[in-house]
Tab-separated table of C-alpha atoms in Angstrom:
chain	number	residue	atom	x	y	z
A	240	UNK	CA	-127.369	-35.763	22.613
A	241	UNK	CA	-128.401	-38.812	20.745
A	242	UNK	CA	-130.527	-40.055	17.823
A	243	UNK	CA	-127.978	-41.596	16.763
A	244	UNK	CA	-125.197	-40.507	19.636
A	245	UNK	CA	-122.378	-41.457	17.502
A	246	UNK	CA	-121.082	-39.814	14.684
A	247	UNK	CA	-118.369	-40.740	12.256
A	248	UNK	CA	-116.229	-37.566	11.142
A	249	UNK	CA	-113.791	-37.242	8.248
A	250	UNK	CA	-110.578	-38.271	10.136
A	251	UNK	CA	-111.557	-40.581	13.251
A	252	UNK	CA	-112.730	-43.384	14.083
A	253	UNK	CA	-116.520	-44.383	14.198
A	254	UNK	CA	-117.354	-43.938	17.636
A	255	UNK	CA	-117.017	-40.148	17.807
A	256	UNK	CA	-119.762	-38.524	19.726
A	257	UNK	CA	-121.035	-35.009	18.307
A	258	UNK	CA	-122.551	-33.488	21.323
A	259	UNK	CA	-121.995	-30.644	23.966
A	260	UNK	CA	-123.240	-28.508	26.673
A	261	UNK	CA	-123.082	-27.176	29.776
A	262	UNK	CA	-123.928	-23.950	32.062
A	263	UNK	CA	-121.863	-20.902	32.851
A	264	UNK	CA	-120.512	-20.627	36.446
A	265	UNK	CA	-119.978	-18.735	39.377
A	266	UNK	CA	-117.833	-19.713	42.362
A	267	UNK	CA	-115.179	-19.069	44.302
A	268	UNK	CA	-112.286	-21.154	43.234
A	269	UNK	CA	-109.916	-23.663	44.766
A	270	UNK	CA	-106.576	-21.845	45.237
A	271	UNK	CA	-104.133	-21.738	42.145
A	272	UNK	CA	-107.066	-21.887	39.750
A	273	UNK	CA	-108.949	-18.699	38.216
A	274	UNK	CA	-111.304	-20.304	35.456
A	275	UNK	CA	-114.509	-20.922	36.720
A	276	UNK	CA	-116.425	-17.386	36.746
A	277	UNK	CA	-119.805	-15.760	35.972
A	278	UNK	CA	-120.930	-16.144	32.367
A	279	UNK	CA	-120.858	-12.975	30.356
A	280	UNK	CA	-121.817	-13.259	27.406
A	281	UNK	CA	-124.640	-11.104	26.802
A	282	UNK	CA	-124.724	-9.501	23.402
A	283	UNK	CA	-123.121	-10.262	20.232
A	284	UNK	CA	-120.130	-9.258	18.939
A	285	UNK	CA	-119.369	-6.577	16.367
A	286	UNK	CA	-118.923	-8.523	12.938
A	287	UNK	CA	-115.488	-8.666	10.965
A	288	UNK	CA	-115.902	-6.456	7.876
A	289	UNK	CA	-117.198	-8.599	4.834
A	290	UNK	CA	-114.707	-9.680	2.433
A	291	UNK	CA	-114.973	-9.464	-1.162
A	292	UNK	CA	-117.952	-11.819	-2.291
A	293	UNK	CA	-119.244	-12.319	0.817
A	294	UNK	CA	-122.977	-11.247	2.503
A	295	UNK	CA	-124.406	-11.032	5.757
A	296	UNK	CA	-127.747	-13.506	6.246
A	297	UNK	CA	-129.753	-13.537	9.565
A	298	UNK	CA	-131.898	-16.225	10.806
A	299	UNK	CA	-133.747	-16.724	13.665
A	300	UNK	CA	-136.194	-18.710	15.297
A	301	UNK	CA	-140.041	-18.615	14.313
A	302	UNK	CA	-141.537	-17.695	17.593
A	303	UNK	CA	-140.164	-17.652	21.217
A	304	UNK	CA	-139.630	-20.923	23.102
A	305	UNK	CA	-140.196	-21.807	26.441
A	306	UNK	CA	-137.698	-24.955	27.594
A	307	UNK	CA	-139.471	-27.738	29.321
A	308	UNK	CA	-136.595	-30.116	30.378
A	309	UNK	CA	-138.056	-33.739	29.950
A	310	UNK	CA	-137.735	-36.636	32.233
A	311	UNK	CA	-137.133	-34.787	35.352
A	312	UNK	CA	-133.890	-33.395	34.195
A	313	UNK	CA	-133.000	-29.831	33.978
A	314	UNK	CA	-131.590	-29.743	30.598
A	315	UNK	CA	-133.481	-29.458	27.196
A	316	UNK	CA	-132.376	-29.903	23.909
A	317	UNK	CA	-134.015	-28.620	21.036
A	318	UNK	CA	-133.620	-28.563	17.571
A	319	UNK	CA	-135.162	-25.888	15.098
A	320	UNK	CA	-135.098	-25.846	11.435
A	321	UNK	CA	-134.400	-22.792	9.765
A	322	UNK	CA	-134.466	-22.273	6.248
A	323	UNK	CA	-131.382	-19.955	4.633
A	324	UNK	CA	-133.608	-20.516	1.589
A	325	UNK	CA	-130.446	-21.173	-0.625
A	326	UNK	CA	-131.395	-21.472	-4.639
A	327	UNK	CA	-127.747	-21.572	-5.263
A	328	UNK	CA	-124.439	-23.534	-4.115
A	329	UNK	CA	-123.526	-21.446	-1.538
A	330	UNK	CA	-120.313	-21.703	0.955
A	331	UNK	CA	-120.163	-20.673	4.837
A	332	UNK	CA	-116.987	-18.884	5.961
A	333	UNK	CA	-118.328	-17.377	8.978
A	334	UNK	CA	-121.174	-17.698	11.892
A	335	UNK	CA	-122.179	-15.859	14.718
A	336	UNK	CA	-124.839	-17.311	17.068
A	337	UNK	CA	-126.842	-14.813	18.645
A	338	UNK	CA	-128.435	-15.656	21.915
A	339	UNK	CA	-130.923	-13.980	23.032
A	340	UNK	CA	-131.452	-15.308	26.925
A	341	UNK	CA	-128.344	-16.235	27.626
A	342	UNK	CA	-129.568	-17.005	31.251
A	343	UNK	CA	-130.898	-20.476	29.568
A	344	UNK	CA	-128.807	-20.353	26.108
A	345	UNK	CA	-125.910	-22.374	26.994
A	346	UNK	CA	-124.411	-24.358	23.441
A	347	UNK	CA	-125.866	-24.307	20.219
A	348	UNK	CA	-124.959	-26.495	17.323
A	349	UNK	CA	-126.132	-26.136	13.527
A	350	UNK	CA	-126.164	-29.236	11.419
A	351	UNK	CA	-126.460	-29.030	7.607
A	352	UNK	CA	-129.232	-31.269	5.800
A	353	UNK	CA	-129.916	-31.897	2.106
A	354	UNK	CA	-133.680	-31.682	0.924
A	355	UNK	CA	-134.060	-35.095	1.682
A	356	UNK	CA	-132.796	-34.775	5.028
A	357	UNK	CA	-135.197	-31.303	6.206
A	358	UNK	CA	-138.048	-33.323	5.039
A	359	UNK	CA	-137.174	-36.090	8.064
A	360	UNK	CA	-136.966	-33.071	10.595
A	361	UNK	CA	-140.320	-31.176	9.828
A	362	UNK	CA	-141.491	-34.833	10.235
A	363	UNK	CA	-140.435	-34.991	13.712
A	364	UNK	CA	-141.070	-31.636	14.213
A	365	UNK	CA	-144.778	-32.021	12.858
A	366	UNK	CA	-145.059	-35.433	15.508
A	367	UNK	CA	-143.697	-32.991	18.426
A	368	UNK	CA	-145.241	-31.082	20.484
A	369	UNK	CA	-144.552	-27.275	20.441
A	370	UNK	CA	-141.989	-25.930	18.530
A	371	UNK	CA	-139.311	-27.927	17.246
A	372	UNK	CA	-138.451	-31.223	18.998
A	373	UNK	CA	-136.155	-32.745	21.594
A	374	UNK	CA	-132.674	-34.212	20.095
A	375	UNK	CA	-130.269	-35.297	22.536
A	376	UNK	CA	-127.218	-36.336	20.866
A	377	UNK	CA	-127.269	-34.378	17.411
A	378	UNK	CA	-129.572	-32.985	14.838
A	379	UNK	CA	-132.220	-35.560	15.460
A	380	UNK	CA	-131.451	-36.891	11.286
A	381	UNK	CA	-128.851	-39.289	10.822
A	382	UNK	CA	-125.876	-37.994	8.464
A	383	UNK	CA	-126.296	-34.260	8.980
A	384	UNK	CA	-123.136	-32.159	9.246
A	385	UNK	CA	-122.001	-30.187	12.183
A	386	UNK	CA	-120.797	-26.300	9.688
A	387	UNK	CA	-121.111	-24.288	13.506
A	388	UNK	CA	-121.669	-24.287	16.486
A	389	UNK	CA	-121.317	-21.486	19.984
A	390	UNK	CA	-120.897	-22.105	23.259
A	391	UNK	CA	-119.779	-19.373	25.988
A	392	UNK	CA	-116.575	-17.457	24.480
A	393	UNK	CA	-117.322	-18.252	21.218
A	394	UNK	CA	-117.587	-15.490	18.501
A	395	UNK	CA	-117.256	-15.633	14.716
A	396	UNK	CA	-113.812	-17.276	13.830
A	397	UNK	CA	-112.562	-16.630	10.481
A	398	UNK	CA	-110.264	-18.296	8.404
A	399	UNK	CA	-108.324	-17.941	5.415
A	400	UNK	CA	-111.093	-16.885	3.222
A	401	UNK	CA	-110.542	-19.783	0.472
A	402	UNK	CA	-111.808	-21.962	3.021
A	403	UNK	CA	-116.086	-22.741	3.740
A	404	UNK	CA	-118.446	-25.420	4.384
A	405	UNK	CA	-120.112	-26.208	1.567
A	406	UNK	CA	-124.218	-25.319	1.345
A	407	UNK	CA	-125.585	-27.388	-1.901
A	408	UNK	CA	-128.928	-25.601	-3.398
A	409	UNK	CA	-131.884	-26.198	-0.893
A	410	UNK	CA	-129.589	-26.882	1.932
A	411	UNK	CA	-130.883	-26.136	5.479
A	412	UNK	CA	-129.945	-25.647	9.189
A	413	UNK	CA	-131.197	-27.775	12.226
A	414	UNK	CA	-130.569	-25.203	15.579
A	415	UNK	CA	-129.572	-26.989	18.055
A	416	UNK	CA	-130.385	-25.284	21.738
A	417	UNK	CA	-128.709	-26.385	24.953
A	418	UNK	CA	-131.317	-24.805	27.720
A	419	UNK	CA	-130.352	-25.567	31.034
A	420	UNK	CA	-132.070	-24.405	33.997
A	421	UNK	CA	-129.450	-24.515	36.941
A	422	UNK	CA	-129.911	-21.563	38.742
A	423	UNK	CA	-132.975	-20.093	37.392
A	424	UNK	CA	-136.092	-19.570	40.135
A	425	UNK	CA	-139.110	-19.468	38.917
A	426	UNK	CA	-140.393	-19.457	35.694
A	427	UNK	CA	-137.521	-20.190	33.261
A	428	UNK	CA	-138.497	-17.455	30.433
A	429	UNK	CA	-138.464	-18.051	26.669
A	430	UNK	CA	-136.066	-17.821	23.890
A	431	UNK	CA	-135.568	-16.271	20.680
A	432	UNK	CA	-132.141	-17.131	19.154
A	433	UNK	CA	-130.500	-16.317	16.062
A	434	UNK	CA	-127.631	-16.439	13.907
A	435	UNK	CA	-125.692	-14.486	11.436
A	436	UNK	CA	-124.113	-16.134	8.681
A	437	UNK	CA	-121.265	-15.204	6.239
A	438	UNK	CA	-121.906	-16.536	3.027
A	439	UNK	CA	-120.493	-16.749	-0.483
A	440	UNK	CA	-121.065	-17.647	-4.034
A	441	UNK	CA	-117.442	-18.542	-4.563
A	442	UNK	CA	-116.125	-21.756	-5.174
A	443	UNK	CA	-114.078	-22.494	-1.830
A	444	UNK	CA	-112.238	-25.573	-0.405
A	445	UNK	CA	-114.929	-27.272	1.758
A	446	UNK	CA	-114.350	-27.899	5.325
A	447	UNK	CA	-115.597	-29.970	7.767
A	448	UNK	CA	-115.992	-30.281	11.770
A	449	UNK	CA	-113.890	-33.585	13.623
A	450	UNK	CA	-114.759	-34.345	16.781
A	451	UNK	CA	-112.386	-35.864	19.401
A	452	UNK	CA	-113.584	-37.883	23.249
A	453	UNK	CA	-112.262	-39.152	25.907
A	454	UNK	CA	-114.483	-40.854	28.374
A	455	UNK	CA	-114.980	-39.400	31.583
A	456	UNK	CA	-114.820	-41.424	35.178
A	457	UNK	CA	-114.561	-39.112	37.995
A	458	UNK	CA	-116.026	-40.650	41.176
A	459	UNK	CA	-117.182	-38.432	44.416
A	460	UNK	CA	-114.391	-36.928	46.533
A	461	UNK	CA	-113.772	-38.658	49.754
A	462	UNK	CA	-116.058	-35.962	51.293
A	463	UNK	CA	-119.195	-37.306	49.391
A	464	UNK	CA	-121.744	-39.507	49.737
A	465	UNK	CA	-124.877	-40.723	48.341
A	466	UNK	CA	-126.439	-43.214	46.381
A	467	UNK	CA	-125.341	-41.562	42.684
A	468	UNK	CA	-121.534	-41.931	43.957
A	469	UNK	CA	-121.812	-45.637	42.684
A	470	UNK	CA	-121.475	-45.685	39.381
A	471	UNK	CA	-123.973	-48.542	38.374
A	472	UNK	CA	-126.619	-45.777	39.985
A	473	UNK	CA	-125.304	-43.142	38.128
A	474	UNK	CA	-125.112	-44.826	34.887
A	475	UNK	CA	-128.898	-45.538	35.541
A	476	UNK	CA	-130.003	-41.649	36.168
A	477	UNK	CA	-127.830	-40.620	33.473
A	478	UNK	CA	-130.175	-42.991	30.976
A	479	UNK	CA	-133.065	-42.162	32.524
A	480	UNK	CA	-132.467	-38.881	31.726
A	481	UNK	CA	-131.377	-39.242	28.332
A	482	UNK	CA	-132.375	-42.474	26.897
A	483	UNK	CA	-130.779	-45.889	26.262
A	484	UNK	CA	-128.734	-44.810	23.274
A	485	UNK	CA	-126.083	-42.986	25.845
A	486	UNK	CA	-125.223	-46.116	27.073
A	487	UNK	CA	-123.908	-47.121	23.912
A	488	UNK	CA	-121.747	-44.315	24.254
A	489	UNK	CA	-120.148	-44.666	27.412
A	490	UNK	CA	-119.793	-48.690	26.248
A	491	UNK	CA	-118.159	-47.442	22.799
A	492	UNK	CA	-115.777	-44.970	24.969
A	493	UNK	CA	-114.828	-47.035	27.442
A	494	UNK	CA	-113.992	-50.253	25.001
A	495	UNK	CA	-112.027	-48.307	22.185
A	496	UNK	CA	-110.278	-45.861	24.738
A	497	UNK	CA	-109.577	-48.512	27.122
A	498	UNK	CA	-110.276	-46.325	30.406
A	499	UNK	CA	-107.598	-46.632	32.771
A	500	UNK	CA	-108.764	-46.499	36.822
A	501	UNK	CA	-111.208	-43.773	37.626
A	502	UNK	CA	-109.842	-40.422	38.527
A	503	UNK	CA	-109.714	-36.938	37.777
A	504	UNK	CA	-107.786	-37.505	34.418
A	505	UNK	CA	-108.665	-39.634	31.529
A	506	UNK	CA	-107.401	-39.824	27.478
A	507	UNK	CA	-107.756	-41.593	24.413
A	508	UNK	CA	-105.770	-42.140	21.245
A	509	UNK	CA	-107.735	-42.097	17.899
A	510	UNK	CA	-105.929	-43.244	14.882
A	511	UNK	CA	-106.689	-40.825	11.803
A	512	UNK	CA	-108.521	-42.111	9.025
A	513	UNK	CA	-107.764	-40.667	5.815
A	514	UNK	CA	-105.249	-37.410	5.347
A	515	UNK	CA	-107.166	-33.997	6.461
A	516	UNK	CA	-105.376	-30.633	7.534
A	517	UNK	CA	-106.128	-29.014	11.116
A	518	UNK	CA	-107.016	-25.556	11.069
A	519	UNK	CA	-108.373	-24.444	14.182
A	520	UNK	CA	-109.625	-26.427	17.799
A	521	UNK	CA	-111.472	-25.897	20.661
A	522	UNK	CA	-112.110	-27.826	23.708
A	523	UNK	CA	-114.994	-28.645	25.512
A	524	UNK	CA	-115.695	-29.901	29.071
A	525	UNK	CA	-118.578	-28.800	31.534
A	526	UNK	CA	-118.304	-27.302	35.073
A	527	UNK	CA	-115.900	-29.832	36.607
A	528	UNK	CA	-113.622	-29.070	33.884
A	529	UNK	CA	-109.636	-27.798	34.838
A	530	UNK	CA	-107.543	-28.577	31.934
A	531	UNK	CA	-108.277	-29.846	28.581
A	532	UNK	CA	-105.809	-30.802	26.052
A	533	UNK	CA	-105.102	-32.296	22.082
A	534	UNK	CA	-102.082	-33.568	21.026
A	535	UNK	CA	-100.527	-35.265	18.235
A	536	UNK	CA	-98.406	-38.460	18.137
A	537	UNK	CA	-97.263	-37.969	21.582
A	538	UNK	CA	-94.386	-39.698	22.425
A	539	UNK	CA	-93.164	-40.008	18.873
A	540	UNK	CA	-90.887	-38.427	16.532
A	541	UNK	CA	-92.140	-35.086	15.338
A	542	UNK	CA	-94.817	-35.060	18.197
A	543	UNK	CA	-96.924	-31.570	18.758
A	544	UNK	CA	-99.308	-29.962	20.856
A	545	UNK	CA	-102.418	-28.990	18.779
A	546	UNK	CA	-104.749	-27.386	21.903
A	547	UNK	CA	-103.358	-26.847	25.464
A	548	UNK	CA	-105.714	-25.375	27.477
A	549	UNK	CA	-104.224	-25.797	31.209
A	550	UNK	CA	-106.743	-23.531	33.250
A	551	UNK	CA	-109.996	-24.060	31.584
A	552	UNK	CA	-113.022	-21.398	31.552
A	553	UNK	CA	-116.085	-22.421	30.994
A	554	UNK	CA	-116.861	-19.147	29.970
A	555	UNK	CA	-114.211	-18.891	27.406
A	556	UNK	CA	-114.658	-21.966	24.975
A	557	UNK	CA	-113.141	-19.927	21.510
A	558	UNK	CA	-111.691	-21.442	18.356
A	559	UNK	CA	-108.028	-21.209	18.599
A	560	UNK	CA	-106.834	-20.816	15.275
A	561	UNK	CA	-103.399	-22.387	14.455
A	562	UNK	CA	-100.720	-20.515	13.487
A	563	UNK	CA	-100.138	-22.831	10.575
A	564	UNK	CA	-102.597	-24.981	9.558
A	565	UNK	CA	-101.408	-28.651	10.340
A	566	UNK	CA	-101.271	-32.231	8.226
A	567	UNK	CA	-102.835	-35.238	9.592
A	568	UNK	CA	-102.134	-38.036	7.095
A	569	UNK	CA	-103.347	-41.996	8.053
A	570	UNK	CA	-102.086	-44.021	10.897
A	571	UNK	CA	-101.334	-40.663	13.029
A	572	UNK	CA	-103.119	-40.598	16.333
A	573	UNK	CA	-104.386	-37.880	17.677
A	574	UNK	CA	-104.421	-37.690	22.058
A	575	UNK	CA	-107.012	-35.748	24.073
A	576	UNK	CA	-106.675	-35.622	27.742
A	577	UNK	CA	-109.502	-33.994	30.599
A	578	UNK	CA	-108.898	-33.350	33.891
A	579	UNK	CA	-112.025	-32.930	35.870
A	580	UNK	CA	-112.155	-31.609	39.409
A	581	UNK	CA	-115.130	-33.363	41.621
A	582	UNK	CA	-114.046	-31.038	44.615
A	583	UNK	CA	-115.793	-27.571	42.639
A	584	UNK	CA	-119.297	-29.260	42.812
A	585	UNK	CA	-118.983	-27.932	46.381
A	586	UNK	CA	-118.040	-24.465	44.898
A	587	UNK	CA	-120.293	-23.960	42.200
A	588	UNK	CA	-123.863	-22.711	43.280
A	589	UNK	CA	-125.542	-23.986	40.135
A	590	UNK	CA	-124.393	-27.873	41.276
A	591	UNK	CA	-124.735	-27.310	44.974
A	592	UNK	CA	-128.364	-28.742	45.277
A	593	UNK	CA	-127.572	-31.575	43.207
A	594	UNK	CA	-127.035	-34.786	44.755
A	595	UNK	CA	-122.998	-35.918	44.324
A	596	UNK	CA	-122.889	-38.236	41.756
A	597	UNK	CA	-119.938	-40.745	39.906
A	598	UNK	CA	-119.490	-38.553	36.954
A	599	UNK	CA	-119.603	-39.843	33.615
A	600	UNK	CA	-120.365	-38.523	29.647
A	601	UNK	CA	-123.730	-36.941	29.650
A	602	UNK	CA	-125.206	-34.434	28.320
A	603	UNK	CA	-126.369	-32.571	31.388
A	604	UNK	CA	-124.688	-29.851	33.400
A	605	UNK	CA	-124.003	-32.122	36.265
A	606	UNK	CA	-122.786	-34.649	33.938
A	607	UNK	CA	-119.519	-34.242	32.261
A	608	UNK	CA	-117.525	-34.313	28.559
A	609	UNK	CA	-113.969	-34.297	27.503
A	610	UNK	CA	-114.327	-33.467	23.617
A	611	UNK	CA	-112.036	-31.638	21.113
A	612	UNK	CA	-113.139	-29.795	18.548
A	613	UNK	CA	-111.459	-29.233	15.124
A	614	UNK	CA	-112.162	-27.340	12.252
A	615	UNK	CA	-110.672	-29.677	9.030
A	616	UNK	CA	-110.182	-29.499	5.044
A	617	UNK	CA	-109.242	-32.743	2.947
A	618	UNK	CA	-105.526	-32.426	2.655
């Protein structure tokens, strides 16, 4: 994802990156580890009952798309506007993404924009070929807001029902769609995606989406070779498949993390901003993912674990809601740790015709992420 790749949040630092992706997978796994199985996610879930003031309002996309992944890659990203047609403030407690070819469907993220802001995207969607247009990186508009967002697992989390993300009158949604097409012969199909939102007229405490990286530098086991297991190759293929701006972000991670020696895992510490409250987290990684994990202040006074997810499933990438929501105030740093596992690229059959590869941040299957996902109010 890029245009821009790097997104400032409401409680970390400036070189966040808002993106994701991935595919579901299918192996047999290394012994001791049970995560990485077939994706199975193929209908939506029963919705939650409505509570009082709220309403059900489905959107989907205006005709069927057929991916075309550009630059010789196999993933496509593609952004949609849809129009909730909103003549009044209204808030969000609630979303439910609704695939509906979940053999291609594999993350979607929706973006708010302001009037101003939907004009810029039918622009590029006007310039762009087909429907919608290709937006590695984010919503394709600078300054929109990440209010949802689904990946495999994922159904409709709710919170405490005071709590929304705020839709001002005229407001929006840009539909981000991860296709990937690892694994599919043939003719990849098209796509008709949804989603179901919970809305209300009541005035709510807004809330807001924080995003948390670590770089990722996993080189090739000691059973690989090629010439993608150097990483100055890799780096290359990884631009040429996604443009220049991604090398900005593996520059930005790998100054302000300060990457220790490549390896399987990999952190960073980013200092909190302004005050905010954590109410729930997921984590994200793609297929080499084994064990993701957010803490805060570690190795200080009062430290906790905010996300521990020590056998990750690709397949299972929920909101885990706190049991209490938690305070972040300034100068508290918050920790997230990846370990990624180079030995299941010979396991999964999705990455065993790719080439092996150093593995760094990218947006493609065969690439890899370390991000944490939080759901936030202003304290």
């Amino acid at each position: 994802m890029n245009r821009p790749a790097r997104t400032a949040v409401l409680v970390v630092v400036a070189v966040l990156i808002a993106s994701c992706g991935g595919h579901s997978t299918t192996a047999t796994p290394a012994s001791g580890h049970s995560s990485h199985t077939g994706h199975t996610a193929t209908s939506t879930p029963v919705a939650a009952p409505l509570r009082a003031g709220e309403r059900f309002v489905n959107l989907t996309m205006a005709e069927p798309y057929t991916p075309g992944p550009p630059n010789g890659g196999t993933d496509d990203y593609r952004c949609f506007l849809i129009d909730p047609k909103l003549a009044n403030r209204m808030f969000l407690t609630g979303a439910q993404f609704q695939p509906q070819n979940t053999d291609l469907v594999h993350h979607a993220i929706f973006f708010r924009l302001n009037p101003e802001q939907a004009t810029r995207a039918r622009k590029l969607d006007a310039a762009t070929p087909g429907q919608g247009y290709t937006c590695f990186g984010d919503s394709g508009v600078d300054e929109a807001s990440w209010v949802a967002h689904w990946a495999p697992g994922t159904n409709e989390t709710l919170l405490d029902a005071k709590y929304g993300y705020e839709l001002p009158p005229g407001s929006q949604l840009v539909m981000q769609v991860h296709y990937n097409l690892l694994g599919v012969e043939g003719k990849p199909g098209t796509d008709r995606s949804g989603i179901r939102l919970r809305l209300t007229e009541q005035s709510l405490t807004p809330l807001e989406t924080a995003l948390f990286p670590a770089p990722v530098e996993l080189p090739c086991t000691p059973k690989e070779s090629g010439p993608l297991c150097d990483r100055a190759a890799a780096v290359k293929d990884v631009i040429g498949r996604f443009g220049k701006e991604i090398e900005d972000q593996l520059t930005g991670l790998a100054e302000f993390c300060r990457a220790a020696e490549p390896g399987p895992t990999q952190h960073c510490d980013l200092p909190v901003q302004g005050p905010a409250t954590v109410h729930a987290l997921a984590g994200h990684m793609h297929l080499l993912g084994r064990a993701i994990k957010v803490e805060l202040n570690p190795g200080a006074p009062g430290a906790r674990t905010l996300l521990d997810v020590p056998d990750y499933n690709f397949d299972d990438q929920s909101l885990r809601v706190l049991p209490a929501p938690v305070q972040l105030k300034k100068g508290d740093v918050v920790r997230v740790t990846c370990t990624h596992d180079a030995g299941l690229r010979a396991l999964l059959p999705q990455l065993q015709s790719q080439p092996p590869r150093y593995v760094v941040w990218g947006d493609g299957t065969s690439d890899e992420m370390c991000l944490g996902i939080a759901i936030v109010s202003q304290a």
